[in-house]
Short mmCIF file of C-alpha atoms in Angstrom, two decimals:
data_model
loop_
_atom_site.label_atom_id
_atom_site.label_comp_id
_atom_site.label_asym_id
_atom_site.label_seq_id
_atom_site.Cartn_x
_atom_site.Cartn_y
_atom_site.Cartn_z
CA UNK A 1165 55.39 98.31 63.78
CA UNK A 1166 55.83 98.17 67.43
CA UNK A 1167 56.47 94.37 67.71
CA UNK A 1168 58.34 94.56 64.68
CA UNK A 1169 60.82 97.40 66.44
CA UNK A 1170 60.44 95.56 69.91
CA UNK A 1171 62.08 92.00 67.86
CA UNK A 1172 64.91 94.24 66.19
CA UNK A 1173 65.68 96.10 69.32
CA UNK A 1174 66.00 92.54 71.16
CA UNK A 1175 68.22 91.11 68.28
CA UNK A 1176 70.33 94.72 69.32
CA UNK A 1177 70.29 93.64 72.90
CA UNK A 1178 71.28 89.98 72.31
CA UNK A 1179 74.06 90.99 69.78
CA UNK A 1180 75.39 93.80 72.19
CA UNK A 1181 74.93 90.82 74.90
CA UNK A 1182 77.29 88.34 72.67
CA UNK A 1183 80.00 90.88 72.04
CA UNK A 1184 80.35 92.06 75.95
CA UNK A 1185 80.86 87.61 76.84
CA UNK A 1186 83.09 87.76 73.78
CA UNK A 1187 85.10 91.11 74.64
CA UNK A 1188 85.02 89.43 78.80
CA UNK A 1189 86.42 86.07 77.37
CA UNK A 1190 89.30 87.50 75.18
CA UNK A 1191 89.97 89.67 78.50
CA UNK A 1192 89.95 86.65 80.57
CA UNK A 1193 91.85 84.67 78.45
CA UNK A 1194 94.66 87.45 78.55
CA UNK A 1195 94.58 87.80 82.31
CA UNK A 1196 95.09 83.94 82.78
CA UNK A 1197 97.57 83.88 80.07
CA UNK A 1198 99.79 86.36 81.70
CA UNK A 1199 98.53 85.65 85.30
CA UNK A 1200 101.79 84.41 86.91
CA UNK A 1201 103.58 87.40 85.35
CA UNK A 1202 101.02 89.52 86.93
CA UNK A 1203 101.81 87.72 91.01
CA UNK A 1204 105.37 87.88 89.95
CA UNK A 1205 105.33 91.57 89.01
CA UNK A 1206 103.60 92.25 92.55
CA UNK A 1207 105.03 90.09 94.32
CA UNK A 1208 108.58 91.53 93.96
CA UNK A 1209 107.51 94.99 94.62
CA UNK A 1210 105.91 93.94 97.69
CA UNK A 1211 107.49 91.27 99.61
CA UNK A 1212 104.05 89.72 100.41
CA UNK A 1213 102.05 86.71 98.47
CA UNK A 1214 98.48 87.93 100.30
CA UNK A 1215 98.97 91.34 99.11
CA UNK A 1216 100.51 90.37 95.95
CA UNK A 1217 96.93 88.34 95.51
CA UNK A 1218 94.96 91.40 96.29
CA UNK A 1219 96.69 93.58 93.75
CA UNK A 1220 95.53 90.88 91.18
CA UNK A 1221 92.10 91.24 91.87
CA UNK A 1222 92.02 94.93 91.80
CA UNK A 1223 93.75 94.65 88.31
CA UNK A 1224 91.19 92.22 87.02
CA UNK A 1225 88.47 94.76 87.88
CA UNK A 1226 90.36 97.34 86.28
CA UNK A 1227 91.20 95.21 83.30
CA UNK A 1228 87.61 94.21 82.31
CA UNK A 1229 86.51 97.40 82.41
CA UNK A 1230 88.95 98.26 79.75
CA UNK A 1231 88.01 98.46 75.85
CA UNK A 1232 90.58 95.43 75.52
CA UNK A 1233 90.08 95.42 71.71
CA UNK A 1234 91.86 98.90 71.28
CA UNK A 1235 94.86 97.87 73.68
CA UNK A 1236 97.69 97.12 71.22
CA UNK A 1237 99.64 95.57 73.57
CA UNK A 1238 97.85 93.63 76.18
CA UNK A 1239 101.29 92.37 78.27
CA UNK A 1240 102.23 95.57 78.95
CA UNK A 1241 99.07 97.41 79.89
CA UNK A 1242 98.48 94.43 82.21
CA UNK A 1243 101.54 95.65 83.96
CA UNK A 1244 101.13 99.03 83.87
CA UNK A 1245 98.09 97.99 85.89
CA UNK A 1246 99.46 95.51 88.26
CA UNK A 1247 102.01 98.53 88.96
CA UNK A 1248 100.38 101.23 90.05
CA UNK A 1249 98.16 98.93 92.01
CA UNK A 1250 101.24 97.69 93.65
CA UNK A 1251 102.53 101.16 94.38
CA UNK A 1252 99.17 101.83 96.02
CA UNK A 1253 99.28 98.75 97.89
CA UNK A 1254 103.34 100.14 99.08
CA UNK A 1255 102.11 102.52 101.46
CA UNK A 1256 99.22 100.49 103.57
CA UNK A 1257 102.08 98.10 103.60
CA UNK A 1258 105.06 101.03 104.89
CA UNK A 1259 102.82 101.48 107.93
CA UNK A 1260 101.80 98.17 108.23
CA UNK A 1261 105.66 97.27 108.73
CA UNK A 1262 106.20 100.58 111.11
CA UNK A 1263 104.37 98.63 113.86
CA UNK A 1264 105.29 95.16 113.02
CA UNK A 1265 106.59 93.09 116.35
CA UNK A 1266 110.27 91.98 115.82
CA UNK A 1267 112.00 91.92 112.55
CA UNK A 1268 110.31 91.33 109.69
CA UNK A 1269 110.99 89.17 106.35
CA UNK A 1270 109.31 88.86 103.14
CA UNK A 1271 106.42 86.07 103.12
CA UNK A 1272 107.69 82.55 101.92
CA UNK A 1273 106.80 80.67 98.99
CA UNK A 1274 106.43 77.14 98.13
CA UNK A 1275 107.99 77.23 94.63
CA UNK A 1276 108.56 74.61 91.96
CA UNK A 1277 112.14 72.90 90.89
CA UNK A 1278 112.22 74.38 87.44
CA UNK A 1279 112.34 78.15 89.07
CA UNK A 1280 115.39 77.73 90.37
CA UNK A 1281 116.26 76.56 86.65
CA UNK A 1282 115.63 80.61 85.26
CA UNK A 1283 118.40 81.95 87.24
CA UNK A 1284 117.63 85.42 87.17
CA UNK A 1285 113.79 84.83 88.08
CA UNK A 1286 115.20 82.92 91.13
CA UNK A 1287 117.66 85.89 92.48
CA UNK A 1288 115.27 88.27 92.09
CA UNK A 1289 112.46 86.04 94.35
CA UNK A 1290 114.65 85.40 96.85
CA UNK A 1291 114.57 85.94 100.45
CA UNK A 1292 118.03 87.82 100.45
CA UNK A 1293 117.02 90.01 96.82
CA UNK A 1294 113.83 91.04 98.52
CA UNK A 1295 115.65 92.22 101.48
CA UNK A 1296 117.79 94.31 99.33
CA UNK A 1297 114.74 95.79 97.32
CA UNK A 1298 113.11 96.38 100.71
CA UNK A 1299 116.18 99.38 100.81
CA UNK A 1300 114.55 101.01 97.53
CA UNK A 1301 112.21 103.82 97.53
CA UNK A 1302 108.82 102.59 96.25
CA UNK A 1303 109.24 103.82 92.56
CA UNK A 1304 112.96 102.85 92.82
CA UNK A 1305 112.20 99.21 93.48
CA UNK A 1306 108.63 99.63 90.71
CA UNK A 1307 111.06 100.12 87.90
CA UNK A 1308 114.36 98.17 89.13
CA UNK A 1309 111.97 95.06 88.82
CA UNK A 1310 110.31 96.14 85.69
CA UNK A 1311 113.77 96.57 83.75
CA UNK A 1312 115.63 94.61 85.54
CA UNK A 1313 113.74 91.43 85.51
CA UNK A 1314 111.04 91.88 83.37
CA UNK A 1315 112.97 93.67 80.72
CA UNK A 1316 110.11 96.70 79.75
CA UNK A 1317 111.41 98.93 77.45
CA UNK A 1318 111.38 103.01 79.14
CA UNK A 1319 108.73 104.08 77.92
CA UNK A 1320 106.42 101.75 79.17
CA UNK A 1321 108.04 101.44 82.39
CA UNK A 1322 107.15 105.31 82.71
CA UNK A 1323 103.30 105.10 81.87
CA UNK A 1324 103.35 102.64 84.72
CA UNK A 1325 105.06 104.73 87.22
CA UNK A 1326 103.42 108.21 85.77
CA UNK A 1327 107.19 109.61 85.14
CA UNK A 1328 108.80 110.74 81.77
CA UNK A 1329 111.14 108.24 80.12
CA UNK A 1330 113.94 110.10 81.00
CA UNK A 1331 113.64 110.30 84.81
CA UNK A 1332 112.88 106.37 84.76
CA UNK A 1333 116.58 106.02 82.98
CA UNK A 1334 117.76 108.05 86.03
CA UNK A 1335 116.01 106.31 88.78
CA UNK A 1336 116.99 102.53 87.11
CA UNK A 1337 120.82 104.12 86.97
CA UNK A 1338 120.26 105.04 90.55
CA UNK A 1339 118.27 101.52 91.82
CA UNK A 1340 120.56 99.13 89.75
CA UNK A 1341 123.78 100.94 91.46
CA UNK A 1342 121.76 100.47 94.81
CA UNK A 1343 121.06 96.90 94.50
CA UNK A 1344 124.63 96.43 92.85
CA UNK A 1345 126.22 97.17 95.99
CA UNK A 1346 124.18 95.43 98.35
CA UNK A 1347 123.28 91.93 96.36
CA UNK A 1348 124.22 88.92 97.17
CA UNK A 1349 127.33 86.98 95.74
CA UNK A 1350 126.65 85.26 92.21
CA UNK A 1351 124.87 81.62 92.64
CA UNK A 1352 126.20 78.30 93.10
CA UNK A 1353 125.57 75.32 90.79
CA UNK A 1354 122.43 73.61 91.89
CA UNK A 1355 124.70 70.36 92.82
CA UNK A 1356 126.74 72.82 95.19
CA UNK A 1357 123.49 74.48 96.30
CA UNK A 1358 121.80 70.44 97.24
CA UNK A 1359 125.09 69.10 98.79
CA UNK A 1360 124.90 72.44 101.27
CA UNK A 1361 121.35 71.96 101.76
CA UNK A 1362 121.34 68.40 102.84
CA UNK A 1363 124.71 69.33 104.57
CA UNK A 1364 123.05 72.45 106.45
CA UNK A 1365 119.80 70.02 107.34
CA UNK A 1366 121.91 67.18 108.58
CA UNK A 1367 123.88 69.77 111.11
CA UNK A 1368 120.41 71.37 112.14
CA UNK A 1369 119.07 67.93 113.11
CA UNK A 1370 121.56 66.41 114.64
CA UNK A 1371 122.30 69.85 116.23
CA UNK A 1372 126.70 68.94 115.74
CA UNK A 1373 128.45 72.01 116.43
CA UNK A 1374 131.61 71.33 113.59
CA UNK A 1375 129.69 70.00 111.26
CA UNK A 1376 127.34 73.40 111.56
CA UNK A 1377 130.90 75.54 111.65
CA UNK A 1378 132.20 73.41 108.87
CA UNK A 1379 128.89 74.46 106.26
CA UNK A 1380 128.93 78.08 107.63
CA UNK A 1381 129.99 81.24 105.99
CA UNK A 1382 132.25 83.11 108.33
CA UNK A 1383 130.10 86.10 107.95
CA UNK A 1384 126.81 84.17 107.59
CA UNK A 1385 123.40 86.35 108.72
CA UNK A 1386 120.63 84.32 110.65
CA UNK A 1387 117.48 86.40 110.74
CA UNK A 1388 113.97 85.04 111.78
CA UNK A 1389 110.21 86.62 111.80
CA UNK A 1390 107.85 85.81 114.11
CA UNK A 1391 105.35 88.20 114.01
CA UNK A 1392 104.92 88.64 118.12
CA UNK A 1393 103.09 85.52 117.91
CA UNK A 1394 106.04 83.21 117.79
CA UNK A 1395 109.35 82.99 119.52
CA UNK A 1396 111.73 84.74 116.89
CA UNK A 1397 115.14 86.44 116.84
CA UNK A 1398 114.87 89.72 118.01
CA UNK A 1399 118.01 91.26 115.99
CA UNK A 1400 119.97 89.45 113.18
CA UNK A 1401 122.72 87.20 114.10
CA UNK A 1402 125.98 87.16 112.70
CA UNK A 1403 129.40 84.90 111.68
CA UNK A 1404 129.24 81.40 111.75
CA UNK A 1405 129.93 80.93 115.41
CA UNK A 1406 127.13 82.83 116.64
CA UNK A 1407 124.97 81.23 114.23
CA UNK A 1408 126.33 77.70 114.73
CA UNK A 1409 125.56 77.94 118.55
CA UNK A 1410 122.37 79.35 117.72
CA UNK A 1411 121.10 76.36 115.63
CA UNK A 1412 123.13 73.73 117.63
CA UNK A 1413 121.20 74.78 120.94
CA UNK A 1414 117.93 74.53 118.83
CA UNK A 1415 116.90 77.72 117.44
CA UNK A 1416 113.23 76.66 117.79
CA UNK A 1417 113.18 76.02 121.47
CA UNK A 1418 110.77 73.55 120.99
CA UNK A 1419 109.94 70.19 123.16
CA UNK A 1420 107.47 68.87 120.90
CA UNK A 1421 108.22 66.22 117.96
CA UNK A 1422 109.99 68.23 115.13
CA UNK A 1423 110.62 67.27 111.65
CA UNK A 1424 112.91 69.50 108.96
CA UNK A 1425 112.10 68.77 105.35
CA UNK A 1426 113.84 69.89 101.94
CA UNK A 1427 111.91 72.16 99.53
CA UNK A 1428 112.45 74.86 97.69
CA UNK A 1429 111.37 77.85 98.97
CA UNK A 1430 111.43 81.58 96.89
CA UNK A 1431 113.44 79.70 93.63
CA UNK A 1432 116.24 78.12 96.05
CA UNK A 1433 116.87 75.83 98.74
CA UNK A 1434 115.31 75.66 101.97
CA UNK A 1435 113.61 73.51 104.89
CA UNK A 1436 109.92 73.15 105.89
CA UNK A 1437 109.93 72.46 109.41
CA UNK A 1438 106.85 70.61 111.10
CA UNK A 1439 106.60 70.08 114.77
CA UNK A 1440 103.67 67.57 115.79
CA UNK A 1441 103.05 67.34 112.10
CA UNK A 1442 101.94 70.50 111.55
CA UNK A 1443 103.96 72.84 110.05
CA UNK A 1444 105.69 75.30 112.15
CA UNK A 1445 108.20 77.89 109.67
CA UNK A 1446 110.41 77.86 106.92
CA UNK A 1447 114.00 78.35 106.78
CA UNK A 1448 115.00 80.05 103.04
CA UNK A 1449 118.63 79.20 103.07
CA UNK A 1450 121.18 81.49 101.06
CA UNK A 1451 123.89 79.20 99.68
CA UNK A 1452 127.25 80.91 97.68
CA UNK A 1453 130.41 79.00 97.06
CA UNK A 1454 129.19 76.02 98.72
CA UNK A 1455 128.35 77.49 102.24
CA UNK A 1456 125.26 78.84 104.05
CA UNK A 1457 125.78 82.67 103.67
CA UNK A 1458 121.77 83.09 104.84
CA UNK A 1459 119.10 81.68 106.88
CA UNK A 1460 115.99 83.40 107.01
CA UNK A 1461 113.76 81.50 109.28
CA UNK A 1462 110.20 82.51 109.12
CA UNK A 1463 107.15 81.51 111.69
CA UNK A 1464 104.69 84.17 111.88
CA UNK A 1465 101.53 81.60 110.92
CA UNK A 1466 100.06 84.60 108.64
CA UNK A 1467 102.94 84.09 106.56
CA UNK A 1468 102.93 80.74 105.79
CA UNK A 1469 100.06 80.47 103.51
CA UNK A 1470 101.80 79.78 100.75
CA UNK A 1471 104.07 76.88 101.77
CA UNK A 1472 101.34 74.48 101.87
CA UNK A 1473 101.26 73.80 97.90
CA UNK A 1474 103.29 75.62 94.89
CA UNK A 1475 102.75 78.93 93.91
CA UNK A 1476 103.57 79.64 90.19
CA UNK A 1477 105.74 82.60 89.22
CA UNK A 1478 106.73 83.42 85.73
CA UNK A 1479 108.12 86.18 83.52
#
């Protein structure tokens, strides 16, 4: 009888076993599927790639601990995750940017051509968006990006953000007016947007001080990051003269070799600038009605993980 109960409660074991790698597979298979939503999701809320990647792993650990068989919908509770995780993440990050040397500016990504193609996705990555978010309160900016570019209906926007539906209307009212008057102008066909680009790199090369004033916004903003560890702007620059001088009298300050290179960085147009061959910042350039309205030059080498090779966003 023993051996007899010993096989059964081994055939329990092995079929409890098969169910757990089936139940981890479907919830792997979800996580993957919806991944890039995920790094988008936290991304947005927190201006950083490294601690957008953290927040990922803590809501894969979350997630496979979850009974995903009774979650109806699996998009959304992903989120809801991601989220909270996020908000979590917000405050390490607040104090983190209370003693951070010199201005600061959210970390760059390498990002591929057809982002830039999603036009909304591509606002709401960019450099000069994620400046604006940076003005929301943490919840403010949770559900601005979860209804405003992610579309989730009220009510699960307010399981993520542990408020009632109601007082999520309110606070997207509130954020949307926010951003509304802040934002940057509408975007520029992407013909405009490469003719400025190659326009705005052939002025920074040759360092021509008409041909910068004649691709300039008059009220264009030049900010830069360093990090204390590299030579950076101390305060934003502004109007096209400033700024003109400022990149005409090389706004690297560098001796060394230096090469400037196209890409797109954060779903828009921007330079990847090498000096000796090794990569040395990024500019993210802001481009509306055919003229540089932005530059956000960023060098702090702890940023610039994630200019070396794409990083995949999605909605």
């Amino acid at each position: 009888m023993s051996q007899r109960s010993g096989r059964a409660t081994n055939g329990d074991e092995l079929l409890d076993r098969t169910e757990r790698g089936e139940l981890l597979d479907s919830a792997t298979e979800a996580f993957v599927r919806h991944r890039n939503l995920l790094f988008t999701v936290a991304y947005e809320m927190l201006g950083s790639a490294a601690d957008a990647e953290d927040v990922l792993q803590e809501t894969w650990l979350r997630w496979v601990a979850v009974d995903t068989a009774a979650v109806r919908e699996q998009r959304a509770y992903l989120v809801r995750i991601v989220t909270r995780q996020a908000l979590d993440r917000m405050r390490t990050l607040g104090r983190r940017k209370e003693s951070y040397v010199g201005p600061w500016l959210p970390e760059p990504l390498l990002t591929a051509p057809d982002v830039a193609e999603d036009v909304e996705l591509a606002e709401s990555i960019s450099m000069a968006m994620l400046l604006v978010m940076e003005t929301l309160a943490p919840v403010e900016r949770a559900v601005f990006v979860l209804r405003e570019v992610f579309a989730l209906d009220y009510d699960d926007i307010a399981e993520a953000v542990d408020r009632t539906p109601s007082a999520v209307r309110q606070l997207a009212y509130r954020a949307r007016a926010h951003v509304a008057a802040r934002r940057p102008r509408g975007p520029v066909s992407p013909s405009q947007t490469r003719a400025a680009l190659r326009a705005f790199q052939r002025a920074v090369e040759t360092g021509e001080l008409q041909s910068l004033l004649d691709i300039l916004a008059p009220d264009v903003v030049a900010l830069s990051d360093g990090g204390g560890v590299k030579h950076a702007l101390l305060r934003p620059i502004v109007g096209a003269d400033k700024v003109a001088r400022l990149l005409a009298g090389g706004w690297w300050k560098q001796e060394a070799a230096r090469s400037v290179e196209p890409v797109q960085i954060n779903g828009g147009p921007g330079l990847l600038v090498r000096v000796d061959g090794e990569v040395d910042g990024v500019v993210a350039v802001r481009v509306e009605d055919g003229f540089v309205t932005g530059a956000y030059h960023v060098r702090n080498p702890e940023k610039l993980s994630h200019v070396a090779a794409e990083t995949a966003v999605g909605r």
